[in-house]
GROMACS .gro file of C-alpha atoms in nm:
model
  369
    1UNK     CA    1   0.099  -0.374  -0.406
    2UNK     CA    2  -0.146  -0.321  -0.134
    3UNK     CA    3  -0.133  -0.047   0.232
    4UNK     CA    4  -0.015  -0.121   0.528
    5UNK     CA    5   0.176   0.229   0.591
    6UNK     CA    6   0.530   0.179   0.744
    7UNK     CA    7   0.459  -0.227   0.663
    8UNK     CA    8   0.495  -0.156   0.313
    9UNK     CA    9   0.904  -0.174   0.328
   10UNK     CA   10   0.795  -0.549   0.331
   11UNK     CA   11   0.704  -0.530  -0.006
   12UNK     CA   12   1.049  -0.321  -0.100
   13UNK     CA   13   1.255  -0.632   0.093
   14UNK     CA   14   1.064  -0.904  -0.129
   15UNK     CA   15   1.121  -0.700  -0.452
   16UNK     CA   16   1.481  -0.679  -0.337
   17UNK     CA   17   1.515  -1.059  -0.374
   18UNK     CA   18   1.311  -1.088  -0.725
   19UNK     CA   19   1.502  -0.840  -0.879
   20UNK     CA   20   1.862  -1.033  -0.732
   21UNK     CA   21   1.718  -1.356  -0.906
   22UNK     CA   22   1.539  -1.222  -1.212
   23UNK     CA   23   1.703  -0.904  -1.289
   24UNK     CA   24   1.567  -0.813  -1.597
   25UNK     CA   25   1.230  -0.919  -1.481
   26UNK     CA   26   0.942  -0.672  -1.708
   27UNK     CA   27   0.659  -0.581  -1.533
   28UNK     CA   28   0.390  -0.435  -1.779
   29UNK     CA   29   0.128  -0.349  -1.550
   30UNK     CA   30   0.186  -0.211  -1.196
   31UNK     CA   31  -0.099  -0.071  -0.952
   32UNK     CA   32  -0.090   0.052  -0.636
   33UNK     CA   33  -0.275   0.135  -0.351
   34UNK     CA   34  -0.207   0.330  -0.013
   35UNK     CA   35   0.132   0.311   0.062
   36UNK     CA   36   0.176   0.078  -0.217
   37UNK     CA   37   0.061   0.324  -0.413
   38UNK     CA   38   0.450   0.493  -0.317
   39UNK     CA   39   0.638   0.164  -0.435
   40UNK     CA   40   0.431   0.165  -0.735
   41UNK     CA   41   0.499   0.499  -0.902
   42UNK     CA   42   0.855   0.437  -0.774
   43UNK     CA   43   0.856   0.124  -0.997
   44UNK     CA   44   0.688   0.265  -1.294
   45UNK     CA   45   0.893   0.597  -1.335
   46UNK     CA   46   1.260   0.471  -1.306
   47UNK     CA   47   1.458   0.483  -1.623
   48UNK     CA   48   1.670   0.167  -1.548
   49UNK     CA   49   1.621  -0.195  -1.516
   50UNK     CA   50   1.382  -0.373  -1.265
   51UNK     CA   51   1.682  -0.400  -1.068
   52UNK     CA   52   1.815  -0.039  -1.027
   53UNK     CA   53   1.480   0.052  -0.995
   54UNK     CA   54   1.443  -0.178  -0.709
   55UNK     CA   55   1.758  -0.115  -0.558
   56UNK     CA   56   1.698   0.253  -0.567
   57UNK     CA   57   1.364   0.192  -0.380
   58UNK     CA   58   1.560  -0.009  -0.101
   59UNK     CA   59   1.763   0.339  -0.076
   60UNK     CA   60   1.479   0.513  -0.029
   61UNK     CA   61   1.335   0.285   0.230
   62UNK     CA   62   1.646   0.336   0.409
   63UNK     CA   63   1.710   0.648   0.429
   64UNK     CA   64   1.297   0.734   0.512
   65UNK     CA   65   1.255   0.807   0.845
   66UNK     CA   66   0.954   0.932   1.063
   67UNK     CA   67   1.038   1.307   1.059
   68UNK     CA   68   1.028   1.267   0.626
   69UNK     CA   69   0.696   1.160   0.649
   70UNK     CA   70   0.497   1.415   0.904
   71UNK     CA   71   0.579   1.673   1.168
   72UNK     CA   72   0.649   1.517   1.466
   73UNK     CA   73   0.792   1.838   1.673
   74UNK     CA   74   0.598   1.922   1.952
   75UNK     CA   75   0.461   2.238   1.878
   76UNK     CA   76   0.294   2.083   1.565
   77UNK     CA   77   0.159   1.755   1.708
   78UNK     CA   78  -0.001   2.026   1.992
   79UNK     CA   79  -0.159   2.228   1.736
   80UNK     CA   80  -0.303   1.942   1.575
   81UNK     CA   81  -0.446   1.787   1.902
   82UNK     CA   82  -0.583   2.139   1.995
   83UNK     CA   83  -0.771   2.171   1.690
   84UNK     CA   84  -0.907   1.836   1.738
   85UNK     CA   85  -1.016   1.894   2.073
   86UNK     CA   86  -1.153   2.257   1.995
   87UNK     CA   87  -1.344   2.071   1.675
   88UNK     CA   88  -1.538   1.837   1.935
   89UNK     CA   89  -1.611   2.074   2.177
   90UNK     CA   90  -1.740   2.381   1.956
   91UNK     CA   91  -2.068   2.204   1.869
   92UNK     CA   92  -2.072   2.213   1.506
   93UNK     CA   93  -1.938   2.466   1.246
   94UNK     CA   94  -1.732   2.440   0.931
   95UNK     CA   95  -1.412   2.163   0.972
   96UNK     CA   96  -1.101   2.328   1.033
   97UNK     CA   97  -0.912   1.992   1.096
   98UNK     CA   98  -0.705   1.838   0.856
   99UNK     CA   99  -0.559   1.550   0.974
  100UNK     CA  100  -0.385   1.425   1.301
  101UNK     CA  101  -0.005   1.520   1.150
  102UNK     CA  102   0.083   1.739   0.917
  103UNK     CA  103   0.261   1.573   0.602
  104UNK     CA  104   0.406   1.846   0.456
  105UNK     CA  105   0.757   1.593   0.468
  106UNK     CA  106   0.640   1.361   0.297
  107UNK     CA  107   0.521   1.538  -0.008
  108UNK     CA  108   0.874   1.708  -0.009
  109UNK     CA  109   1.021   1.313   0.054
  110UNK     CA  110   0.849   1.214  -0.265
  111UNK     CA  111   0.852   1.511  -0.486
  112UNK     CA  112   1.223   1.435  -0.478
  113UNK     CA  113   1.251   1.050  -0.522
  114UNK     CA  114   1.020   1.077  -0.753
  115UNK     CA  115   1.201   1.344  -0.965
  116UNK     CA  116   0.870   1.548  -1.042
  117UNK     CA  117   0.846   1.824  -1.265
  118UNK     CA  118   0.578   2.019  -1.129
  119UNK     CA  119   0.412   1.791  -0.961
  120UNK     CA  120   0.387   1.561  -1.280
  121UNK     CA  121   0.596   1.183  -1.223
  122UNK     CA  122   0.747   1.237  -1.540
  123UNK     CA  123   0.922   0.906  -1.554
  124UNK     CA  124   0.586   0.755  -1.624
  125UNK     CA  125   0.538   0.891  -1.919
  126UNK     CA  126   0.827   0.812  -2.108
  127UNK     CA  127   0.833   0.475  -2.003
  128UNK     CA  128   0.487   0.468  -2.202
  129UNK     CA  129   0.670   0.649  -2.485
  130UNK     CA  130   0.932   0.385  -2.480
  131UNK     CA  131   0.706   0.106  -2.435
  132UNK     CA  132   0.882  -0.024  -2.098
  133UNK     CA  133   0.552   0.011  -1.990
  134UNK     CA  134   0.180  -0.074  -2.056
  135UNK     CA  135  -0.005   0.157  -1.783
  136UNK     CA  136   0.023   0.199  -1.390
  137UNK     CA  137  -0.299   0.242  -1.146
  138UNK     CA  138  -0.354   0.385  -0.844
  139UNK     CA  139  -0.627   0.401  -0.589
  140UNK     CA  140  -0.747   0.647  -0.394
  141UNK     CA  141  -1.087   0.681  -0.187
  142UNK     CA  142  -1.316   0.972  -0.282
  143UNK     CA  143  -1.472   1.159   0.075
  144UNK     CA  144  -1.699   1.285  -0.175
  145UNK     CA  145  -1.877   1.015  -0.329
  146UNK     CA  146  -1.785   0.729  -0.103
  147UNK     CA  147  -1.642   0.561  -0.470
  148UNK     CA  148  -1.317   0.390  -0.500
  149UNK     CA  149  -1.156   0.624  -0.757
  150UNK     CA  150  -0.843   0.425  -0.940
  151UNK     CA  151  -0.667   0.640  -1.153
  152UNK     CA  152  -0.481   0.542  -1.455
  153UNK     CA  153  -0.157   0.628  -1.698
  154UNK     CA  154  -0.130   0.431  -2.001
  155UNK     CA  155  -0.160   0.367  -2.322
  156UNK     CA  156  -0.559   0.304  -2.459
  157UNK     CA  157  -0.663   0.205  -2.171
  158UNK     CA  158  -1.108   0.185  -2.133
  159UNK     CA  159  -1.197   0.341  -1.849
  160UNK     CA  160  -1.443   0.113  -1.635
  161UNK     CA  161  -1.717   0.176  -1.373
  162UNK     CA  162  -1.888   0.020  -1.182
  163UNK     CA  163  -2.161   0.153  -0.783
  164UNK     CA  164  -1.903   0.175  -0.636
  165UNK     CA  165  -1.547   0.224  -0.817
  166UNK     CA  166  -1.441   0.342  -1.116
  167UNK     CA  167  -1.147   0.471  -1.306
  168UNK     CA  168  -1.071   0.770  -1.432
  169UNK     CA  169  -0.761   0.812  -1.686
  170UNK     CA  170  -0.484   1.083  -1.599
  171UNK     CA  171  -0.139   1.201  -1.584
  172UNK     CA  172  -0.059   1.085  -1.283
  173UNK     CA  173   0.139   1.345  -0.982
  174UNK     CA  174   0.285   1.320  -0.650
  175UNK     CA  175  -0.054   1.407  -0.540
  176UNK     CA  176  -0.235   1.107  -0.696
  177UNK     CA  177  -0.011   0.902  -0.416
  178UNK     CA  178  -0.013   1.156  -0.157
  179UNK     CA  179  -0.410   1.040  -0.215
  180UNK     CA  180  -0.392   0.716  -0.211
  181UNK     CA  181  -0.163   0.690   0.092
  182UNK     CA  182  -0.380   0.943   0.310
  183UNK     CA  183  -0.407   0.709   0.565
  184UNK     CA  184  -0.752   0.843   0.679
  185UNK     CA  185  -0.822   1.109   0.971
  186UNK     CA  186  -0.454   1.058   1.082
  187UNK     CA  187  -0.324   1.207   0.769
  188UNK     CA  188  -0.481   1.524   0.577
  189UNK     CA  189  -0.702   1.397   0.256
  190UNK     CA  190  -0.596   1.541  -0.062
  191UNK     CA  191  -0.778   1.790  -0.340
  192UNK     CA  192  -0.751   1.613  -0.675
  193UNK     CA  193  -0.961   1.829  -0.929
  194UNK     CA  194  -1.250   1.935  -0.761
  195UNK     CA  195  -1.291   1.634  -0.497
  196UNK     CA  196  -1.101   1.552  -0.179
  197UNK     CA  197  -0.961   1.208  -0.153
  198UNK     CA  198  -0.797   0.980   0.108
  199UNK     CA  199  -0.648   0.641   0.150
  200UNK     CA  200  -0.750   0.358  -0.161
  201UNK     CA  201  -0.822   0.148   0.082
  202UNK     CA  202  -1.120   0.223   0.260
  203UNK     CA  203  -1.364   0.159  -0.030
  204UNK     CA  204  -1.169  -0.040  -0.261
  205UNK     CA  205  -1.338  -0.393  -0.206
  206UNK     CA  206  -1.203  -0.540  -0.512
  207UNK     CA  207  -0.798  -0.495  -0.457
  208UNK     CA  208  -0.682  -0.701  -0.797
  209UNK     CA  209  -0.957  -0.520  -0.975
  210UNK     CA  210  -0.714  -0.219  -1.190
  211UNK     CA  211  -0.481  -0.489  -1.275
  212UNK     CA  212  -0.718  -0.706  -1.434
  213UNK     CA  213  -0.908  -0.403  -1.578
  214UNK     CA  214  -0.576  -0.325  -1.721
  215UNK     CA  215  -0.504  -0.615  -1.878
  216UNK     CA  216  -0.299  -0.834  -1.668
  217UNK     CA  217  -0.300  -1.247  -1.719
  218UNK     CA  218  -0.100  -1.314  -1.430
  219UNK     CA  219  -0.143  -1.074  -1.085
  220UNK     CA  220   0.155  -1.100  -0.819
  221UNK     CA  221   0.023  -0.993  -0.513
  222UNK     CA  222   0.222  -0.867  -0.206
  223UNK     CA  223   0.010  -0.832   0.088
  224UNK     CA  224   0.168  -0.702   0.404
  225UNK     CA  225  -0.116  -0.940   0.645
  226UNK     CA  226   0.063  -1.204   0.818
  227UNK     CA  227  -0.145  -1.513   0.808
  228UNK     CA  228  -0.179  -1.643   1.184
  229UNK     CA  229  -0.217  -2.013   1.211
  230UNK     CA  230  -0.587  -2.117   1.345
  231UNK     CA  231  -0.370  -2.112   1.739
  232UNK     CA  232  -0.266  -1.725   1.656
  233UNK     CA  233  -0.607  -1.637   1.534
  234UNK     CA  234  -0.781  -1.701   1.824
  235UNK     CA  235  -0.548  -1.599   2.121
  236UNK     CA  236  -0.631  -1.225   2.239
  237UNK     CA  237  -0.379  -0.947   2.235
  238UNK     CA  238  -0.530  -0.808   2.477
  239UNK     CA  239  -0.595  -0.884   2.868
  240UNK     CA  240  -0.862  -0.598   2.952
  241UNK     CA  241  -1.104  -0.364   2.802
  242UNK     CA  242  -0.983  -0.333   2.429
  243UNK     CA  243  -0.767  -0.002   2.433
  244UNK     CA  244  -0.847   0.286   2.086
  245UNK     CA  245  -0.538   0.140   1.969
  246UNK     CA  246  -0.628  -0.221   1.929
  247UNK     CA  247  -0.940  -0.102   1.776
  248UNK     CA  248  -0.850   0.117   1.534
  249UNK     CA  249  -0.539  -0.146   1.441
  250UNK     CA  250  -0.832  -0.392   1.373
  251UNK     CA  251  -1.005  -0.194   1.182
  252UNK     CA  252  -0.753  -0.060   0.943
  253UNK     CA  253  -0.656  -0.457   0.916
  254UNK     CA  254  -1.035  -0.508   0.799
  255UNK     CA  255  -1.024  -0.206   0.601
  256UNK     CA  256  -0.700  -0.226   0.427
  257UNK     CA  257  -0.550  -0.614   0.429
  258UNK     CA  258  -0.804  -0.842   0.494
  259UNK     CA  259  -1.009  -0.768   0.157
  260UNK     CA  260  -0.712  -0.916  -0.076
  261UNK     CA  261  -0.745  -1.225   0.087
  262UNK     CA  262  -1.117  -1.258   0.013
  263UNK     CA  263  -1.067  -1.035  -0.366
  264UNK     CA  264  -0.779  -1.353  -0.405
  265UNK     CA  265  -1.030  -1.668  -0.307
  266UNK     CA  266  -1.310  -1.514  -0.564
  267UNK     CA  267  -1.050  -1.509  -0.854
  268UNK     CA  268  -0.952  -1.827  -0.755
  269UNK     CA  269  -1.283  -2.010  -0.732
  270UNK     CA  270  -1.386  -1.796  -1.087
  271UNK     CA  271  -1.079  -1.932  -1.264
  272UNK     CA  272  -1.135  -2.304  -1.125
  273UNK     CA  273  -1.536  -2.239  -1.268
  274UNK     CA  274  -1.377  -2.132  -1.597
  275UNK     CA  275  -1.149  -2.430  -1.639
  276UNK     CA  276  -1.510  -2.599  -1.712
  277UNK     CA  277  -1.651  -2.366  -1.930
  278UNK     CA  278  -1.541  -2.425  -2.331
  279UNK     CA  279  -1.362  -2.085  -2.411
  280UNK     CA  280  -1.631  -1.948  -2.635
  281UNK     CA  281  -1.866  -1.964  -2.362
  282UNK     CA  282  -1.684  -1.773  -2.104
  283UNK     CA  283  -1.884  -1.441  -2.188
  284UNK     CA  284  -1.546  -1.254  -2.244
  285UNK     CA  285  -1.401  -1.363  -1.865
  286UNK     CA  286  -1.089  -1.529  -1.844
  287UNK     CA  287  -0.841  -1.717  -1.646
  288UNK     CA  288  -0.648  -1.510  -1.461
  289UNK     CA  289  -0.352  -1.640  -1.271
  290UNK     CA  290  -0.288  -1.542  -0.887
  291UNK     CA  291  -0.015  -1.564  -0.645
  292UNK     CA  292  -0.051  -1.384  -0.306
  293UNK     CA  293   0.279  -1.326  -0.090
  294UNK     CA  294   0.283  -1.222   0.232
  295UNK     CA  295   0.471  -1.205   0.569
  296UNK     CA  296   0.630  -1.528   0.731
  297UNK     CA  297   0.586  -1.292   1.080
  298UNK     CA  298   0.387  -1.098   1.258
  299UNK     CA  299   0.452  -0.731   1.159
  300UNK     CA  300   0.255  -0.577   1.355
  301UNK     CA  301   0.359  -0.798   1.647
  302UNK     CA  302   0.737  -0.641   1.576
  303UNK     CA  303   0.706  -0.280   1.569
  304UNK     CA  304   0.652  -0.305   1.958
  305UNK     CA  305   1.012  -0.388   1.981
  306UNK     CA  306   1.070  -0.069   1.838
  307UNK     CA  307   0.842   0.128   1.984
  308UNK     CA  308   1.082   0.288   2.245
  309UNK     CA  309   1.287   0.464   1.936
  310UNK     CA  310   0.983   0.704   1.849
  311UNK     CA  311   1.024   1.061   1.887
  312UNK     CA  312   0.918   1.147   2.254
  313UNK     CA  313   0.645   1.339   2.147
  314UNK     CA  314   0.452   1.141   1.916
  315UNK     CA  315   0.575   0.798   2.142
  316UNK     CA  316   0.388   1.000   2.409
  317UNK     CA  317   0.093   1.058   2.234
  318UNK     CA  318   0.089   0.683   2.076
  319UNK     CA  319   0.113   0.545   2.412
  320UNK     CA  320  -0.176   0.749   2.529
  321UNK     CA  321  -0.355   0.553   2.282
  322UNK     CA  322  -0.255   0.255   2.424
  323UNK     CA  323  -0.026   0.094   2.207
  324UNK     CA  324   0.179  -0.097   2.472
  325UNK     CA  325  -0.177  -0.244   2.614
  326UNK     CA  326  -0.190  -0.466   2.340
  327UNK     CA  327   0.070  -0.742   2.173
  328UNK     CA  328   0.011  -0.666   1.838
  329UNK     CA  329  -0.030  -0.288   1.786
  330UNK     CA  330  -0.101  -0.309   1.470
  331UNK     CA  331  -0.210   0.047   1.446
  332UNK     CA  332   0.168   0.128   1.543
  333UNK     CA  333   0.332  -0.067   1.280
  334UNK     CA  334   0.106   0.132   0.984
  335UNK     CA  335   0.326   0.441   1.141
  336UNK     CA  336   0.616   0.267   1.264
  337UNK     CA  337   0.870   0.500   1.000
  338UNK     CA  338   1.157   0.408   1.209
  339UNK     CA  339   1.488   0.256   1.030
  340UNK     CA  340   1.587  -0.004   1.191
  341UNK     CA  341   1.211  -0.144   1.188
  342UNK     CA  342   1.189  -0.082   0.815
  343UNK     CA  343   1.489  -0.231   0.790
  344UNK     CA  344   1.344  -0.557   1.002
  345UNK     CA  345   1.109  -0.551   0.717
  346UNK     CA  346   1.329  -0.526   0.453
  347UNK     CA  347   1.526  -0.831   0.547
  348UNK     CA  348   1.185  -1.018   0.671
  349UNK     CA  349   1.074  -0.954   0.268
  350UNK     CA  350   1.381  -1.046   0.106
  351UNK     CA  351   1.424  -1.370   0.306
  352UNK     CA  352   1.062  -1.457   0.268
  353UNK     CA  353   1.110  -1.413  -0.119
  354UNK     CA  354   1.427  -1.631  -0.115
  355UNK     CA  355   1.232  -1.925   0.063
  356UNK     CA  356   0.994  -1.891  -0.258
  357UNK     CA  357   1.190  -1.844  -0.500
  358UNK     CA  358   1.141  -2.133  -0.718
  359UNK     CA  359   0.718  -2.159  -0.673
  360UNK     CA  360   0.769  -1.730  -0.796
  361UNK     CA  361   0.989  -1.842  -1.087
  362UNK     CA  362   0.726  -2.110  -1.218
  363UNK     CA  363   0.434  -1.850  -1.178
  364UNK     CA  364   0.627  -1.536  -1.295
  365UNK     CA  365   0.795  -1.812  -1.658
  366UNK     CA  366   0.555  -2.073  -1.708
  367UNK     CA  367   0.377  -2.143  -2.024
  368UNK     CA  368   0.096  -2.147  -1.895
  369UNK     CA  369  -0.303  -1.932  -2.004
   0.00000   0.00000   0.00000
């Protein structure tokens, strides 16, 4: 499950509709990254079936709101933008900024749904014991290095490595997603060991890498991208000078969706090479199955319908960013923790699901390599 902050409920709705149709569904290998990296340790930690565990995700969706995820009262949103501002203007000097918001919530949030002991995601662990579960991966960026750090909980699982990722294995904590969900400047990075580390998806150019690593023979991928038709693509959302909004929203889309798409057309042109390559001459690759979902709309494009329920003070500061210059603040929607827009989402995901339904049954049931 890939980022998209508040987009991910997307991903929630879709699994809503699976889990109606194939209740019992077993998932062996789930990975994660950014704020899928939250629906992912959800997923592998629950105790029940695939669809109380997906139903209690749904809960947690709904209930989530932008207050649980950072500080949004005005005396910390003030301190924050003061510390920015005094950062630029002293001229150097150790960092004392952490972030735009302070996510204190959100840890709390999670450290809860979770049911942590510790810190530790327990539930992971003895759904290894009880074989429920093969392993569970999630990304995170080191600040460090400049690597794509994935890190792992399973069962003999080889660690791989490669420039510029690699994988480390771990017991995996509400900090390892706090990490990989760090969404970066706007939210604080996050001391794992000895590093600091921020959103998986700023260096992870290879998004179905940890599940093939892993193991996986079939990857269902649930991108949060809406794919515009060649019309959409190239009609501006803009009329003037491009507004910080707008550009950061486009780069964040380069950064964190657009690289499944092209991860997804290199499987897909290695497994077609591979259907023409005798087995015992495929150098230990192999077929790997791939079916990308994502939006039917325009999610980005929606949270400006929503925009006027924000909190004054952070609508205020948003707006100063200019998110209502543009008709697709896409930056907005990665933040965009209000219900009734995750709950848009929610509905957008299950109905999108429903619509496939049969094409996810053949890919999830076939006999196929």
């Amino acid at each position: 499950m890939g980022g998209g902050g508040a987009r991910a409920a997307y991903q929630v709705g879709f699994l809503r509709a699976v889990a109606q149709r194939f209740p019992s569904l077993h998932v062996p290998y789930i990975t994660g990254v950014s704020a899928g990296a939250i629906n992912a340790a959800h997923l592998a930690a629950h105790h029940g079936t695939f669809i109380q565990a997906v139903e209690e995700l749904s809960q947690l969706w709904s209930r989530l709101t932008i207050e649980s995820v950072f500080r949004v009262d005005m005396r910390s949103l003030a301190a924050n933008v003061l510390s920015w501002a005094y950062q630029l203007a002293s001229g150097g000097g150790p960092s004392r900024v952490r972030g735009f918001v302070d996510t204190a919530p959100l840890r709390a949030f999670l450290s809860d749904a979770l049911h942590t002991v510790d810190g530790e995601i327990t539930g992971i662990a003895s759904n290894l014991t009880r074989k429920r579960l093969r392993a569970v991966a999630l990304s995170t960026s080191s600040y460090g290095t400049g690597q794509s750090v994935t890190w792992v909980q399973g069962e003999n699982i080889e660690e791989w490595e490669r420039p510029q990722r690699r994988s480390e294995n771990t017991t995996l904590t509400v900090e390892h997603v706090m990490a990989s969900s760090a969404l970066p400047l706007f939210f604080p990075a996050v001391r794992l060991g000895t590093g600091w580390y921020g959103d998986g998806g700023i260096r992870l150019t290879a998004p179905l890498s940890p599940a093939v690593h892993l193991g996986a023979r079939r990857v269902l991928a649930i991108s949060t991208r809406y794919a515009p038709s060649m019309e959409e693509a190239q009609s501006s959302a803009i009329a003037g000078y491009p507004p910080p909004a707008q550009v950061v929203g486009v780069l964040m889309n380069a950064v964190f969706l657009d690289l499944l798409d092209h991860d997804a057309l290199r499987l897909d042109r290695l497994n077609h090479l591979l259907e023409h390559v005798p087995a015992e001459q495929r150098l230990g690759l192999r077929r790997i199955k791939i079916m990308v979902l994502r939006p039917s709309r325009d999610l980005g494009r929606l949270s400006s319908q929503y925009e006027a329920q924000l909190p004054r003070t952070f609508r205020f500061l948003t707006r100063g960013l200019g998110t209502r210059e543009t008709k697709s603040p896409d930056f907005l929607s990665l933040v965009m923790f209000q219900p009734d827009y995750l709950r848009s989402l929610m509905e957008i995901g299950e109905a999108d699901a429903e619509d496939r339904v049969e094409e996810i049954e053949e890919f999830l049931f076939d006999g196929g390599e």
